[in-house]
Short mmCIF file of C-alpha atoms and ligand atoms in Angstrom, two decimals:
data_model
loop_
_atom_site.label_atom_id
_atom_site.label_comp_id
_atom_site.label_asym_id
_atom_site.label_seq_id
_atom_site.Cartn_x
_atom_site.Cartn_y
_atom_site.Cartn_z
CA UNK A 1 -25.26 -21.20 8.80
CA UNK A 2 -22.93 -23.65 7.05
CA UNK A 3 -24.64 -23.37 3.68
CA UNK A 4 -24.85 -19.62 3.86
CA UNK A 5 -21.21 -19.16 4.71
CA UNK A 6 -19.50 -17.00 2.12
CA UNK A 7 -16.41 -18.25 0.37
CA UNK A 8 -14.15 -15.44 1.40
CA UNK A 9 -10.44 -15.66 0.61
CA UNK A 10 -8.53 -15.92 3.86
CA UNK A 11 -6.06 -13.17 4.69
CA UNK A 12 -2.96 -14.24 6.61
CA UNK A 13 -1.77 -11.74 9.14
CA UNK A 14 1.88 -11.33 9.99
CA UNK A 15 4.43 -12.58 12.51
CA UNK A 16 5.86 -10.21 15.15
CA UNK A 17 9.37 -11.39 16.09
CA UNK A 18 12.95 -11.27 14.75
CA UNK A 19 13.75 -8.95 11.83
CA UNK A 20 10.44 -8.08 10.22
CA UNK A 21 10.79 -7.46 6.51
CA UNK A 22 7.48 -8.97 5.45
CA UNK A 23 4.90 -6.19 5.73
CA UNK A 24 6.58 -3.14 4.17
CA UNK A 25 6.47 -1.15 7.38
CA UNK A 26 9.01 1.50 8.25
CA UNK A 27 11.86 -0.09 10.24
CA UNK A 28 11.84 2.48 13.04
CA UNK A 29 9.19 3.75 15.40
CA UNK A 30 7.92 7.34 15.52
CA UNK A 31 10.65 9.60 16.89
CA UNK A 32 10.89 10.73 20.53
CA UNK A 33 9.50 14.22 19.91
CA UNK A 34 6.41 12.88 18.24
CA UNK A 35 5.88 10.30 20.99
CA UNK A 36 6.23 13.04 23.62
CA UNK A 37 3.63 15.19 21.89
CA UNK A 38 1.29 12.21 21.75
CA UNK A 39 1.78 11.59 25.48
CA UNK A 40 1.01 15.23 26.23
CA UNK A 41 -2.25 15.03 24.31
CA UNK A 42 -3.58 11.89 25.99
CA UNK A 43 -5.12 13.64 29.03
CA UNK A 44 -7.18 15.81 26.65
CA UNK A 45 -8.89 12.85 25.03
CA UNK A 46 -12.58 12.41 25.83
CA UNK A 47 -12.47 8.63 26.07
CA UNK A 48 -16.15 8.54 27.11
CA UNK A 49 -17.29 10.20 23.85
CA UNK A 50 -17.55 8.83 20.35
CA UNK A 51 -15.05 10.42 17.98
CA UNK A 52 -15.80 13.23 15.53
CA UNK A 53 -17.33 11.20 12.75
CA UNK A 54 -16.56 13.85 10.17
CA UNK A 55 -12.85 13.74 11.07
CA UNK A 56 -12.77 17.47 10.29
CA UNK A 57 -9.35 18.36 11.69
CA UNK A 58 -7.73 15.11 10.50
CA UNK A 59 -9.01 15.71 6.96
CA UNK A 60 -7.70 19.26 7.09
CA UNK A 61 -4.28 18.03 8.24
CA UNK A 62 -4.05 15.42 5.48
CA UNK A 63 -5.38 17.80 2.81
CA UNK A 64 -2.69 20.31 3.74
CA UNK A 65 0.08 17.70 3.39
CA UNK A 66 -1.29 16.46 0.05
CA UNK A 67 -2.12 19.92 -1.27
CA UNK A 68 -5.79 19.16 -1.96
CA UNK A 69 -9.02 20.58 -0.54
CA UNK A 70 -10.35 18.93 2.67
CA UNK A 71 -13.62 18.03 0.90
CA UNK A 72 -11.61 15.75 -1.40
CA UNK A 73 -10.57 13.51 1.53
CA UNK A 74 -12.24 10.60 3.29
CA UNK A 75 -10.51 8.92 6.26
CA UNK A 76 -10.51 5.23 7.08
CA UNK A 77 -9.24 2.56 9.44
CA UNK A 78 -6.26 1.94 7.18
CA UNK A 79 -6.48 2.39 3.41
CA UNK A 80 -7.77 -1.19 3.54
CA UNK A 81 -11.09 0.08 4.84
CA UNK A 82 -11.28 2.64 2.03
CA UNK A 83 -10.60 -0.10 -0.53
CA UNK A 84 -13.34 -2.18 1.07
CA UNK A 85 -15.77 0.74 0.83
CA UNK A 86 -14.97 1.39 -2.84
CA UNK A 87 -15.22 -2.27 -3.79
CA UNK A 88 -18.44 -2.63 -1.79
CA UNK A 89 -19.99 0.28 -3.69
CA UNK A 90 -18.98 -0.88 -7.18
CA UNK A 91 -19.05 -4.67 -6.97
CA UNK A 92 -22.00 -6.92 -6.29
CA UNK A 93 -22.92 -10.43 -7.44
CA UNK A 94 -20.98 -11.46 -10.57
CA UNK A 95 -19.58 -7.96 -11.20
CA UNK A 96 -15.99 -8.00 -12.41
CA UNK A 97 -13.09 -6.17 -10.83
CA UNK A 98 -9.98 -5.99 -12.99
CA UNK A 99 -6.64 -5.88 -11.26
CA UNK A 100 -3.07 -6.94 -11.98
CA UNK A 101 -1.48 -10.30 -11.26
CA UNK A 102 0.36 -10.19 -8.93
CA UNK A 103 -1.14 -7.43 -6.79
CA UNK A 104 -2.29 -6.77 -3.21
CA UNK A 105 -4.17 -9.79 -1.82
CA UNK A 106 -6.83 -7.80 0.03
CA UNK A 107 -8.55 -6.92 -3.27
CA UNK A 108 -9.51 -10.61 -3.59
CA UNK A 109 -10.83 -10.58 -0.04
CA UNK A 110 -13.17 -7.63 -0.56
CA UNK A 111 -14.34 -8.83 -3.97
CA UNK A 112 -15.16 -12.27 -2.58
CA UNK A 113 -17.02 -10.63 0.35
CA UNK A 114 -19.25 -8.96 -2.25
CA UNK A 115 -19.68 -12.10 -4.39
CA UNK A 116 -17.89 -10.43 -7.28
CA UNK A 117 -15.37 -11.84 -9.72
CA UNK A 118 -11.71 -11.01 -10.19
CA UNK A 119 -10.09 -10.74 -13.60
CA UNK A 120 -6.33 -10.45 -13.36
CA UNK A 121 -4.04 -8.95 -15.98
CA UNK A 122 -0.64 -10.66 -15.76
CA UNK A 123 2.40 -8.45 -15.24
CA UNK A 124 6.07 -9.17 -14.67
CA UNK A 125 8.62 -7.52 -12.43
CA UNK A 126 10.91 -5.26 -14.44
CA UNK A 127 8.49 -5.05 -17.42
CA UNK A 128 6.17 -2.19 -18.36
CA UNK A 129 2.43 -2.80 -18.26
CA UNK A 130 0.98 -2.71 -21.78
CA UNK A 131 -1.79 -0.12 -21.30
CA UNK A 132 -3.60 -0.74 -24.59
CA UNK A 133 -3.80 -4.46 -23.72
CA UNK A 134 -5.04 -3.61 -20.24
CA UNK A 135 -7.78 -1.39 -21.72
CA UNK A 136 -8.90 -4.23 -23.98
CA UNK A 137 -8.74 -6.70 -21.05
CA UNK A 138 -10.91 -4.39 -18.88
CA UNK A 139 -13.91 -4.34 -21.24
CA UNK A 140 -17.10 -5.18 -19.35
CA UNK A 141 -15.50 -4.64 -15.91
CA UNK A 142 -17.22 -2.68 -13.13
CA UNK A 143 -14.00 -1.38 -11.62
CA UNK A 144 -10.29 -1.20 -12.37
CA UNK A 145 -8.05 -1.23 -9.30
CA UNK A 146 -4.33 -1.73 -8.91
CA UNK A 147 -1.48 -0.69 -6.67
CA UNK A 148 0.99 1.81 -8.06
CA UNK A 149 3.84 1.20 -7.25
CA UNK A 150 2.77 -2.41 -7.56
CA UNK A 151 2.93 -4.74 -4.58
CA UNK A 152 4.90 -7.03 -4.92
CA UNK A 153 6.86 -6.21 -8.10
CA UNK A 154 7.76 -2.59 -7.27
CA UNK A 155 6.85 -1.63 -10.87
CA UNK A 156 5.27 1.73 -11.48
CA UNK A 157 2.78 2.71 -14.19
CA UNK A 158 3.67 6.26 -15.28
CA UNK A 159 1.12 9.03 -14.82
CA UNK A 160 0.50 9.61 -18.53
CA UNK A 161 -0.40 5.92 -18.95
CA UNK A 162 -2.92 6.21 -16.11
CA UNK A 163 -4.44 9.23 -17.86
CA UNK A 164 -4.83 7.05 -20.92
CA UNK A 165 -6.74 4.49 -18.80
CA UNK A 166 -8.95 7.18 -17.27
CA UNK A 167 -9.89 8.52 -20.68
CA UNK A 168 -10.50 5.06 -22.13
CA UNK A 169 -12.93 3.95 -19.40
CA UNK A 170 -14.81 7.03 -18.14
CA UNK A 171 -17.85 4.93 -17.20
CA UNK A 172 -16.14 2.89 -14.45
CA UNK A 173 -14.23 3.84 -11.30
CA UNK A 174 -10.47 3.64 -11.76
CA UNK A 175 -8.85 3.19 -8.34
CA UNK A 176 -5.13 3.75 -7.94
CA UNK A 177 -3.78 2.38 -4.67
CA UNK A 178 -0.83 4.65 -3.90
CA UNK A 179 0.15 3.01 -0.60
CA UNK A 180 3.84 3.24 -1.63
CA UNK A 181 3.82 6.40 -3.75
CA UNK A 182 6.01 8.36 -1.31
CA UNK A 183 8.86 6.12 -2.53
CA UNK A 184 8.19 7.03 -6.18
CA UNK A 185 6.99 10.14 -8.02
CA UNK A 186 4.13 9.22 -10.33
CA UNK A 187 1.16 10.19 -8.15
CA UNK A 188 -2.07 11.01 -9.96
CA UNK A 189 -3.51 13.11 -7.12
CA UNK A 190 -3.29 16.27 -9.19
CA UNK A 191 -5.62 14.68 -11.77
CA UNK A 192 -8.49 14.23 -9.29
CA UNK A 193 -10.28 17.39 -10.43
CA UNK A 194 -9.87 16.48 -14.09
CA UNK A 195 -11.21 12.89 -14.11
CA UNK A 196 -14.42 12.22 -12.14
CA UNK A 197 -13.83 8.45 -12.37
CA UNK A 198 -10.48 8.66 -10.52
CA UNK A 199 -10.07 7.48 -6.92
CA UNK A 200 -6.76 7.31 -5.06
CA UNK A 201 -6.03 5.55 -1.76
CA UNK A 202 -3.09 6.48 0.48
CA UNK A 203 -1.90 5.46 3.92
CA UNK A 204 0.11 6.45 6.99
CA UNK A 205 1.22 2.80 7.36
CA UNK A 206 4.26 2.90 5.08
CA UNK A 207 6.25 6.13 4.56
CA UNK A 208 4.82 7.72 7.74
CA UNK A 209 5.76 4.76 9.93
CA UNK A 210 2.34 4.59 11.63
CA UNK A 211 0.97 1.17 10.64
CA UNK A 212 -0.01 0.59 14.28
CA UNK A 213 -2.67 3.30 14.36
CA UNK A 214 -4.46 2.10 11.18
CA UNK A 215 -5.05 5.29 9.28
CA UNK A 216 -5.65 5.55 5.57
CA UNK A 217 -7.26 7.97 3.15
CA UNK A 218 -9.37 8.02 0.04
CA UNK A 219 -9.04 10.97 -2.31
CA UNK A 220 -11.40 11.89 -5.12
CA UNK A 221 -13.37 14.92 -6.33
CA UNK A 222 -15.64 16.55 -3.72
CA UNK A 223 -18.83 15.17 -5.27
CA UNK A 224 -17.62 11.56 -5.12
CA UNK A 225 -16.34 12.00 -1.56
CA UNK A 226 -19.69 13.40 -0.43
CA UNK A 227 -21.50 10.35 -1.85
CA UNK A 228 -19.03 7.87 -0.34
CA UNK A 229 -19.05 9.60 3.07
CA UNK A 230 -22.73 8.82 3.38
CA UNK A 231 -21.98 5.12 2.86
CA UNK A 232 -18.90 4.90 5.09
CA UNK A 233 -19.04 3.06 8.45
CA UNK A 234 -19.44 5.63 11.24
CA UNK A 235 -16.81 6.02 13.98
CA UNK A 236 -14.27 3.77 12.30
CA UNK A 237 -11.29 5.81 13.55
CA UNK A 238 -10.80 6.18 17.29
CA UNK A 239 -10.10 9.51 18.98
CA UNK A 240 -6.62 8.15 19.79
CA UNK A 241 -5.79 7.35 16.17
CA UNK A 242 -7.13 10.69 14.98
CA UNK A 243 -4.99 12.52 17.51
CA UNK A 244 -1.83 10.52 16.67
CA UNK A 245 -2.50 10.93 12.94
CA UNK A 246 -2.77 14.69 13.24
CA UNK A 247 0.50 14.92 15.16
CA UNK A 248 2.28 12.67 12.62
CA UNK A 249 0.94 14.82 9.77
CA UNK A 250 2.04 17.99 11.52
CA UNK A 251 5.57 16.53 11.30
CA UNK A 252 5.15 15.30 7.71
CA UNK A 253 8.28 17.06 6.43
CA UNK A 254 10.48 15.10 8.84
CA UNK A 255 9.51 11.82 7.17
CA UNK A 256 11.04 12.91 3.87
CA UNK A 257 14.50 12.20 5.21
CA UNK A 258 13.48 8.66 6.26
CA UNK A 259 11.98 8.09 2.81
CA UNK A 260 15.16 9.35 1.12
CA UNK A 261 17.29 7.00 3.24
CA UNK A 262 14.97 4.07 2.51
CA UNK A 263 15.30 4.78 -1.21
CA UNK A 264 19.11 4.89 -0.87
CA UNK A 265 19.12 1.50 0.84
CA UNK A 266 16.71 0.11 -1.78
CA UNK A 267 19.12 1.19 -4.52
CA UNK A 268 22.02 -0.49 -2.67
CA UNK A 269 20.05 -3.70 -2.51
CA UNK A 270 19.07 -3.47 -6.19
CA UNK A 271 22.71 -2.77 -7.12
CA UNK A 272 23.66 -6.09 -5.52
CA UNK A 273 21.95 -7.68 -8.50
CA UNK A 274 25.11 -6.97 -10.56
CA UNK A 275 27.13 -9.24 -8.26
CA UNK A 276 24.75 -12.19 -8.19
CA UNK A 277 24.51 -15.02 -10.70
CA UNK A 278 21.66 -17.20 -9.55
CA UNK A 279 19.40 -14.61 -7.91
CA UNK A 280 17.65 -11.66 -9.53
CA UNK A 281 16.75 -8.52 -7.60
CA UNK A 282 14.37 -6.35 -9.59
CA UNK A 283 14.41 -2.54 -9.67
CA UNK A 284 11.65 -1.11 -7.48
CA UNK A 285 9.89 2.20 -6.88
CA UNK A 286 8.61 1.14 -3.46
CA UNK A 287 10.09 0.31 -0.02
CA UNK A 288 10.58 -3.33 -0.94
CA UNK A 289 12.13 -5.42 -3.69
CA UNK A 290 11.07 -8.57 -5.44
CA UNK A 291 13.74 -11.26 -5.42
CA UNK A 292 13.46 -14.15 -7.85
CA UNK A 293 15.50 -17.31 -8.09
CA UNK A 294 15.42 -21.01 -8.82
CA UNK A 295 16.91 -21.23 -5.33
CA UNK A 296 13.90 -19.54 -3.73
CA UNK A 297 13.51 -22.28 -1.12
CA UNK A 298 17.14 -21.88 -0.12
CA UNK A 299 16.70 -18.15 0.20
CA UNK A 300 13.64 -18.64 2.42
CA UNK A 301 15.49 -21.19 4.55
CA UNK A 302 18.59 -18.98 4.91
CA UNK A 303 16.44 -15.96 5.89
CA UNK A 304 14.63 -18.15 8.41
CA UNK A 305 17.92 -19.25 9.92
CA UNK A 306 18.87 -15.60 10.40
CA UNK A 307 15.41 -14.89 11.91
CA UNK A 308 14.57 -12.59 9.02
CA UNK A 309 10.89 -12.74 8.13
CA UNK A 310 10.19 -11.99 4.49
CA UNK A 311 7.03 -12.26 2.40
CA UNK A 312 6.82 -15.59 0.62
CA UNK A 313 4.21 -16.78 -1.86
CA UNK A 314 2.85 -20.29 -2.42
CA UNK A 315 4.30 -21.93 -5.53
CA UNK A 316 6.07 -18.80 -6.77
CA UNK A 317 9.78 -18.52 -7.58
CA UNK A 318 10.01 -15.16 -5.83
CA UNK A 319 9.74 -13.44 -2.48
CA UNK A 320 9.31 -9.83 -1.40
CA UNK A 321 11.75 -8.17 0.98
CA UNK A 322 11.03 -4.88 2.77
CA UNK A 323 13.84 -2.34 2.93
CA UNK A 324 14.80 -2.33 6.60
CA UNK A 325 17.34 -0.34 8.63
CA UNK A 326 20.95 -0.08 7.43
CA UNK A 327 21.95 -3.12 9.52
CA UNK A 328 18.92 -5.14 8.46
CA UNK A 329 19.54 -4.34 4.81
CA UNK A 330 23.20 -5.36 5.12
CA UNK A 331 22.16 -8.63 6.71
CA UNK A 332 19.76 -9.31 3.82
CA UNK A 333 22.56 -8.64 1.31
CA UNK A 334 24.88 -10.96 3.21
CA UNK A 335 22.31 -13.78 3.13
CA UNK A 336 21.65 -13.30 -0.59
CA UNK A 337 25.38 -13.32 -1.38
CA UNK A 338 25.79 -16.52 0.63
CA UNK A 339 22.91 -18.34 -1.08
CA UNK A 340 24.16 -17.18 -4.47
CA UNK A 341 27.52 -18.87 -3.82
CA UNK A 342 26.03 -22.25 -2.80
C1 PLP B 1 -0.72 -2.15 -2.03
C2 PLP B 1 -1.27 -1.98 -0.66
N1 PLP B 1 -2.39 -1.30 -0.49
C3 PLP B 1 -2.93 -1.12 0.72
C4 PLP B 1 -2.34 -1.65 1.85
C5 PLP B 1 -3.03 -1.50 3.16
O1 PLP B 1 -2.50 -0.50 3.91
P1 PLP B 1 -3.20 0.05 5.22
O2 PLP B 1 -2.26 -0.22 6.32
O3 PLP B 1 -3.37 1.53 4.94
O4 PLP B 1 -4.52 -0.61 5.40
C6 PLP B 1 -1.16 -2.38 1.74
C7 PLP B 1 -0.54 -2.98 2.92
O5 PLP B 1 0.37 -3.73 2.89
C8 PLP B 1 -0.61 -2.56 0.44
O6 PLP B 1 0.50 -3.28 0.25
#
């Protein structure tokens, strides 16, 4: 066994106490009405039966919200599972996946599971990605995949630049991970029928406040979805999650207000940048901000003292802070002001 063990990059899961601003979740739980509807549905669940493996009504519900046809949707146990499926289909021994650096750590995990190689195009918070350079960098790759808005910088690659990528590399899948796109407005979903090499992943874990049920989606043209459905793990979403997901999606409009408020608080936090001398808070199109400073260790320590958990990175001068509730956001600003003065 020892010799056959794969060298898979470890994924660190998250802490669950204090103020949690490390995983880009929504700061509040589903509202009372939604919870009540979920409770009312529980007695109707056939716990003894496997779930509908075609997820017909869930697909319909998501397609309606996203304004696409149901046959353009595949459902997964989090968008993570959809990313794993896509990477598994495109990447095998020595194949190269191009992504950005920094980007979402789970890409490394799935590529290493498939014995592939990562090639990372460096980007910087607050700077545009040079698309022509990225096209050149991607030559010979088997897949291009990045998050947009980017985790952790909060940068967004505009839609017309993504079209440029899609046209430049029609022979490989281009996967745009739109986990945070509800907090921005550069989605490429309306290009799915135009570019057969385009795949988009989305999730209920961020803007829809339902990270606990693990529900994500893959969108592409109907032909691609049909092929991928045949390769997808059966029964990956429980009857419970399907039911909760459908209820959440039925209430989709109500989440727009939460998204708007999150964006307002994000802009307040970004505006604090004007006041600070030794700490930089970068503009963001997501529900988090990247904070960079020579005093990064002091920031981490001060957040720790206030029981605020943020996302830190080994040997990097930055951290990522999720936009929390009004009170949580104010506390974060207070800590940053304090460290700035030291
Ligand atoms: C960029 C990005 N993509 C995908 C995911 C995974 O989301 P899900 O909860 O849908 O698996 C995350 C989670 O943090 C993320 O940051």
